[in-house]
Tab-separated table of C-alpha atoms in Angstrom:
chain	number	residue	atom	x	y	z
A	1	MET	CA	-0.356	-42.669	12.417
A	2	ASP	CA	-1.469	-42.080	8.620
A	3	SER	CA	2.073	-41.435	7.905
A	4	ASN	CA	3.503	-44.524	9.410
A	5	PRO	CA	5.343	-46.512	6.573
A	6	ARG	CA	3.842	-50.003	7.799
A	7	VAL	CA	0.362	-48.127	7.782
A	8	VAL	CA	0.765	-46.666	4.042
A	9	SER	CA	1.936	-49.970	2.927
A	10	GLY	CA	-1.011	-51.840	4.294
A	11	GLU	CA	1.110	-54.159	6.637
A	12	ILE	CA	-0.653	-52.444	9.644
A	13	LYS	CA	-4.360	-51.566	9.972
A	14	PRO	CA	-4.889	-48.013	11.240
A	15	TYR	CA	-6.977	-47.458	14.385
A	16	SER	CA	-10.599	-47.013	13.753
A	17	SER	CA	-11.458	-45.556	17.076
A	18	ILE	CA	-10.083	-44.641	20.672
A	19	ALA	CA	-11.518	-47.937	21.954
A	20	ASP	CA	-9.739	-50.014	18.786
A	21	CYS	CA	-6.499	-48.304	19.749
A	22	PHE	CA	-6.690	-49.337	23.427
A	23	ARG	CA	-7.791	-52.781	22.397
A	24	ARG	CA	-5.006	-53.467	19.961
A	25	VAL	CA	-2.160	-51.525	21.470
A	26	SER	CA	-2.823	-53.830	24.771
A	27	LYS	CA	-3.103	-56.839	22.802
A	28	GLU	CA	-0.166	-56.332	20.071
A	29	GLN	CA	2.435	-54.177	22.020
A	30	GLY	CA	1.498	-55.141	25.704
A	31	VAL	CA	0.414	-52.628	28.368
A	32	ALA	CA	3.637	-51.060	28.756
A	33	ALA	CA	3.159	-49.611	25.334
A	34	PHE	CA	0.841	-47.096	26.679
A	35	TRP	CA	3.860	-45.438	28.294
A	36	ARG	CA	6.220	-45.567	25.525
A	37	GLY	CA	8.054	-42.080	25.199
A	38	ASN	CA	6.610	-40.878	28.352
A	39	LEU	CA	10.043	-40.284	30.025
A	40	VAL	CA	10.779	-37.934	27.375
A	41	ASN	CA	7.527	-36.182	27.215
A	42	CYS	CA	8.070	-35.647	31.232
A	43	LEU	CA	11.454	-34.239	30.510
A	44	ARG	CA	10.065	-32.072	27.566
A	45	TYR	CA	7.066	-31.040	29.420
A	46	ALA	CA	8.709	-29.016	32.414
A	47	PRO	CA	11.028	-26.912	30.224
A	48	GLN	CA	8.615	-26.232	27.490
A	49	GLN	CA	5.637	-25.237	29.839
A	50	GLY	CA	7.989	-23.217	32.264
A	51	SER	CA	9.951	-21.361	29.387
A	52	ALA	CA	6.466	-20.498	27.785
A	53	LEU	CA	4.995	-18.848	31.031
A	54	ALA	CA	8.161	-17.378	31.578
A	55	LEU	CA	8.599	-16.016	28.262
A	56	ASN	CA	5.029	-14.989	28.272
A	57	ASP	CA	5.665	-12.574	31.069
A	58	PHE	CA	8.899	-11.329	29.422
A	59	PHE	CA	7.143	-10.346	26.267
A	60	LYS	CA	4.234	-8.838	28.112
A	61	ALA	CA	6.456	-6.632	29.841
A	62	LEU	CA	7.936	-5.392	26.486
A	63	PHE	CA	4.637	-4.253	25.399
A	64	PRO	CA	3.248	-0.866	26.723
A	65	ARG	CA	0.630	-1.297	29.362
A	66	LYS	CA	-3.007	-0.631	28.191
A	67	ASP	CA	-5.923	0.032	30.229
A	68	LYS	CA	-8.401	-2.902	29.920
A	69	ASP	CA	-11.521	-0.613	30.152
A	70	THR	CA	-10.492	2.324	28.126
A	71	GLU	CA	-8.201	0.393	25.429
A	72	PHE	CA	-9.559	-3.137	25.611
A	73	GLY	CA	-8.372	-4.180	21.971
A	74	MET	CA	-5.003	-3.109	22.601
A	75	TYR	CA	-5.083	-4.859	25.819
A	76	LEU	CA	-6.434	-8.042	24.396
A	77	PHE	CA	-3.916	-7.720	21.614
A	78	ASN	CA	-0.854	-7.523	23.799
A	79	ASN	CA	-1.925	-10.389	25.662
A	80	LEU	CA	-2.172	-12.600	22.644
A	81	MET	CA	0.962	-11.361	21.142
A	82	SER	CA	2.775	-12.230	24.363
A	83	GLY	CA	1.421	-15.572	24.865
A	84	GLY	CA	1.947	-16.261	21.149
A	85	LEU	CA	5.635	-15.225	21.116
A	86	GLY	CA	6.296	-16.906	24.498
A	87	GLY	CA	4.905	-20.481	23.083
A	88	ALA	CA	6.688	-19.977	19.720
A	89	THR	CA	10.192	-19.422	21.536
A	90	ALA	CA	9.519	-22.159	24.022
A	91	MET	CA	8.666	-24.556	21.261
A	92	VAL	CA	12.070	-23.488	19.416
A	93	ILE	CA	13.884	-24.171	22.344
A	94	CYS	CA	12.342	-27.588	23.359
A	95	TYR	CA	11.618	-28.716	19.880
A	96	PRO	CA	14.195	-31.946	19.821
A	97	LEU	CA	12.688	-33.270	22.620
A	98	ASP	CA	9.071	-32.916	21.320
A	99	PHE	CA	10.354	-34.546	18.079
A	100	ALA	CA	11.836	-37.768	20.109
A	101	ARG	CA	8.556	-37.995	22.195
A	102	THR	CA	6.332	-38.077	19.029
A	103	ARG	CA	8.758	-40.764	17.590
A	104	LEU	CA	8.811	-42.883	20.488
A	105	ALA	CA	5.222	-43.077	21.280
A	106	SER	CA	4.324	-43.584	17.671
A	107	ASP	CA	6.394	-46.674	17.372
A	108	LEU	CA	4.091	-49.537	16.257
A	109	GLN	CA	6.430	-52.425	16.702
A	110	ALA	CA	5.418	-55.039	19.416
A	111	GLY	CA	8.101	-55.817	21.831
A	112	LYS	CA	11.475	-53.727	21.684
A	113	GLY	CA	10.354	-50.601	19.556
A	114	GLN	CA	12.663	-49.220	16.583
A	115	PHE	CA	14.240	-47.011	19.100
A	116	ASN	CA	15.917	-48.164	22.273
A	117	GLY	CA	15.164	-44.930	24.332
A	118	ILE	CA	15.513	-41.079	23.973
A	119	VAL	CA	19.120	-40.840	23.470
A	120	ASP	CA	18.945	-43.804	20.852
A	121	CYS	CA	16.081	-41.834	18.937
A	122	ILE	CA	18.042	-38.504	18.908
A	123	ALA	CA	21.210	-40.286	18.008
A	124	LYS	CA	20.111	-42.271	15.061
A	125	THR	CA	18.080	-39.297	13.407
A	126	VAL	CA	21.049	-37.231	13.672
A	127	ARG	CA	23.241	-40.098	12.299
A	128	GLN	CA	20.528	-40.875	9.591
A	129	GLN	CA	19.543	-37.240	8.464
A	130	GLY	CA	21.784	-34.815	10.143
A	131	LEU	CA	20.948	-32.241	12.761
A	132	THR	CA	18.028	-30.784	10.278
A	133	GLY	CA	16.429	-34.229	10.940
A	134	LEU	CA	15.434	-33.241	14.456
A	135	TYR	CA	13.779	-30.221	13.181
A	136	ARG	CA	11.233	-31.784	10.726
A	137	GLY	CA	7.916	-29.884	10.697
A	138	THR	CA	9.318	-27.114	12.986
A	139	ALA	CA	7.580	-24.190	10.811
A	140	VAL	CA	4.243	-25.836	11.262
A	141	SER	CA	5.012	-26.544	14.977
A	142	ILE	CA	6.228	-22.895	15.712
A	143	ALA	CA	2.939	-21.680	14.132
A	144	GLY	CA	0.892	-24.039	16.005
A	145	ALA	CA	2.622	-22.945	19.467
A	146	PHE	CA	1.973	-19.507	18.606
A	147	VAL	CA	-1.573	-20.000	18.106
A	148	TYR	CA	-2.227	-22.296	21.053
A	149	ARG	CA	-0.412	-20.169	23.427
A	150	ALA	CA	-1.836	-16.980	22.329
A	151	GLY	CA	-5.368	-18.320	22.936
A	152	GLN	CA	-4.458	-20.398	26.093
A	153	LEU	CA	-2.133	-17.500	27.920
A	154	GLY	CA	-3.378	-14.629	26.075
A	155	LEU	CA	-7.131	-15.282	26.645
A	156	TYR	CA	-6.538	-16.343	30.216
A	157	GLY	CA	-4.578	-13.282	31.014
A	158	THR	CA	-7.156	-11.067	29.274
A	159	VAL	CA	-10.175	-12.828	31.073
A	160	MET	CA	-8.415	-12.808	34.388
A	161	GLY	CA	-7.645	-9.063	34.116
A	162	LEU	CA	-11.678	-8.884	34.073
A	163	ASN	CA	-12.279	-11.381	36.734
A	164	PRO	CA	-13.337	-9.592	40.135
A	165	TYR	CA	-11.837	-12.526	42.113
A	166	GLN	CA	-8.612	-12.263	40.259
A	167	GLY	CA	-6.941	-10.985	43.744
A	168	ASP	CA	-8.745	-13.656	45.725
A	169	LYS	CA	-6.317	-15.939	47.465
A	170	GLY	CA	-9.044	-18.339	48.603
A	171	ILE	CA	-11.393	-20.842	46.882
A	172	LYS	CA	-13.088	-18.208	44.732
A	173	GLY	CA	-9.927	-17.132	43.129
A	174	LEU	CA	-8.647	-20.736	42.627
A	175	ALA	CA	-11.922	-22.137	41.132
A	176	SER	CA	-12.510	-18.902	38.747
A	177	ALA	CA	-8.952	-19.527	37.546
A	178	ILE	CA	-9.537	-23.025	36.768
A	179	VAL	CA	-12.562	-22.377	35.044
A	180	ILE	CA	-11.238	-19.380	32.827
A	181	ALA	CA	-8.035	-21.409	32.028
A	182	THR	CA	-10.257	-24.634	30.954
A	183	ALA	CA	-12.314	-22.174	28.839
A	184	ALA	CA	-9.433	-20.441	27.063
A	185	ARG	CA	-8.002	-23.739	26.168
A	186	THR	CA	-11.184	-25.220	24.954
A	187	VAL	CA	-11.790	-22.231	22.817
A	188	VAL	CA	-8.373	-22.264	21.123
A	189	LEU	CA	-8.103	-26.250	20.559
A	190	PRO	CA	-10.163	-26.189	17.138
A	191	PHE	CA	-7.863	-23.674	15.740
A	192	ASN	CA	-4.627	-25.294	17.061
A	193	TYR	CA	-5.268	-28.829	16.696
A	194	PRO	CA	-4.787	-28.960	12.767
A	195	PHE	CA	-1.336	-27.533	13.278
A	196	ASP	CA	-0.660	-30.341	15.604
A	197	THR	CA	-1.950	-32.994	13.098
A	198	VAL	CA	0.461	-31.699	10.593
A	199	ARG	CA	3.214	-31.667	12.845
A	200	ARG	CA	3.037	-35.072	13.846
A	201	ARG	CA	2.738	-36.347	10.284
A	202	LEU	CA	5.867	-34.444	9.256
A	203	MET	CA	7.841	-35.796	12.003
A	204	LEU	CA	6.651	-39.459	11.363
A	205	GLU	CA	8.043	-38.998	7.907
A	206	SER	CA	11.723	-37.742	8.895
A	207	GLU	CA	13.556	-41.131	8.603
A	208	LYS	CA	12.620	-41.324	4.985
A	209	PRO	CA	14.516	-40.042	2.170
A	210	LYS	CA	13.019	-36.803	0.703
A	211	ALA	CA	12.239	-38.598	-2.588
A	212	GLU	CA	10.067	-41.108	-0.513
A	213	ARG	CA	8.144	-38.645	1.752
A	214	LEU	CA	4.253	-38.331	1.386
A	215	TYR	CA	4.516	-34.548	2.365
A	216	LYS	CA	6.792	-31.874	0.900
A	217	SER	CA	5.917	-29.210	3.407
A	218	GLY	CA	3.123	-28.364	6.204
A	219	ILE	CA	1.129	-26.561	3.621
A	220	HIS	CA	1.378	-29.450	1.022
A	221	CYS	CA	0.595	-31.854	4.075
A	222	SER	CA	-2.584	-29.871	4.919
A	223	MET	CA	-3.697	-29.988	1.434
A	224	GLU	CA	-3.157	-33.661	0.915
A	225	VAL	CA	-4.834	-34.433	4.219
A	226	LEU	CA	-7.899	-32.245	2.957
A	227	LYS	CA	-8.075	-33.826	-0.172
A	228	LYS	CA	-7.836	-37.612	0.799
A	229	GLU	CA	-9.479	-37.399	4.485
A	230	GLY	CA	-11.505	-34.213	4.627
A	231	LEU	CA	-11.588	-31.768	7.241
A	232	LYS	CA	-11.901	-34.371	9.865
A	233	GLY	CA	-8.781	-35.617	8.977
A	234	LEU	CA	-7.089	-32.856	10.423
A	235	TYR	CA	-8.897	-33.540	13.761
A	236	LYS	CA	-8.066	-37.102	14.169
A	237	GLY	CA	-7.415	-37.679	17.949
A	238	MET	CA	-8.919	-34.436	19.207
A	239	PHE	CA	-11.471	-35.813	21.507
A	240	PRO	CA	-8.903	-37.140	24.064
A	241	GLU	CA	-6.641	-34.376	23.601
A	242	ILE	CA	-9.756	-32.198	25.330
A	243	PHE	CA	-9.278	-34.517	28.530
A	244	ARG	CA	-5.423	-34.900	28.342
A	245	GLY	CA	-4.736	-31.214	28.432
A	246	PHE	CA	-6.287	-30.606	31.690
A	247	GLY	CA	-2.550	-31.012	33.394
A	248	GLY	CA	-1.619	-28.020	31.214
A	249	VAL	CA	-4.449	-26.115	32.404
A	250	MET	CA	-3.435	-26.682	36.052
A	251	VAL	CA	0.085	-25.843	35.497
A	252	VAL	CA	-0.892	-22.255	34.295
A	253	VAL	CA	-3.509	-21.934	37.190
A	254	LEU	CA	-1.025	-22.909	39.810
A	255	TYR	CA	1.633	-20.346	38.187
A	256	ASP	CA	-0.854	-17.564	38.295
A	257	ARG	CA	-1.928	-18.424	41.688
A	258	VAL	CA	1.495	-18.790	43.270
A	259	LYS	CA	2.129	-15.202	41.836
A	260	ASN	CA	-0.961	-13.864	43.107
A	261	TYR	CA	-0.082	-15.201	46.616
A	262	LEU	CA	3.200	-13.624	46.242
A	263	GLY	CA	1.858	-10.124	45.441
A	264	LEU	CA	3.397	-10.451	41.851
A	265	ASN	CA	0.376	-10.264	39.621
A	266	LYS	CA	0.077	-6.703	38.036
A	267	LYS	CA	-3.307	-5.151	37.944
């Protein structure tokens, strides 16, 4: 919210904590505001997750197979690259929906927000800024998606390949998969979250003319945040993100377990 014009101008005070955010949103905008932008998030989530998982398998098949016991370095590299490329490609495909989700969820107005739904958000953005307005922050988003999916899917695939219960179709296979997926996401989150912070700030500035924008690019945004807010500025909101992402963990696990039950997982 630090890029929101009403916050920058001092008209709206920024949230001081998670508890303060919950209290003020419910008081100022109503309980329904907690779900503002949730529809577009649901519409975005399925194709983005699905395409990332499918593209991960696609890119993995393009790399020459490496033995995890004798060529572990290349085995890990291939998994990281396939996960990263799958995530980056999925982000390109679904970016306009991600943009609309961020804009709708960040609308701080009480009652009726600035945008009247998904279509209105996308239509107003295109009308005011052209099609390129929907892709503000694309480069940093693709970089962040690459890092995130490389860690989430790449590390998961690598560790699962070493898991003695990988082929188990019972509770041991499921439980070990959940632990590994959760660990992989937790490990990569500190590396990915700064990209996410910059991405959101660039998106929130998209409606302003170029001359009035606080940030000229992703790199400039990162430098400005570090200079004015310190390193912690890049990690604002990370704590709730740790818990919010469990749904994504379960999607990866269930996708892998279904493949396992169908005998589609390659050793």
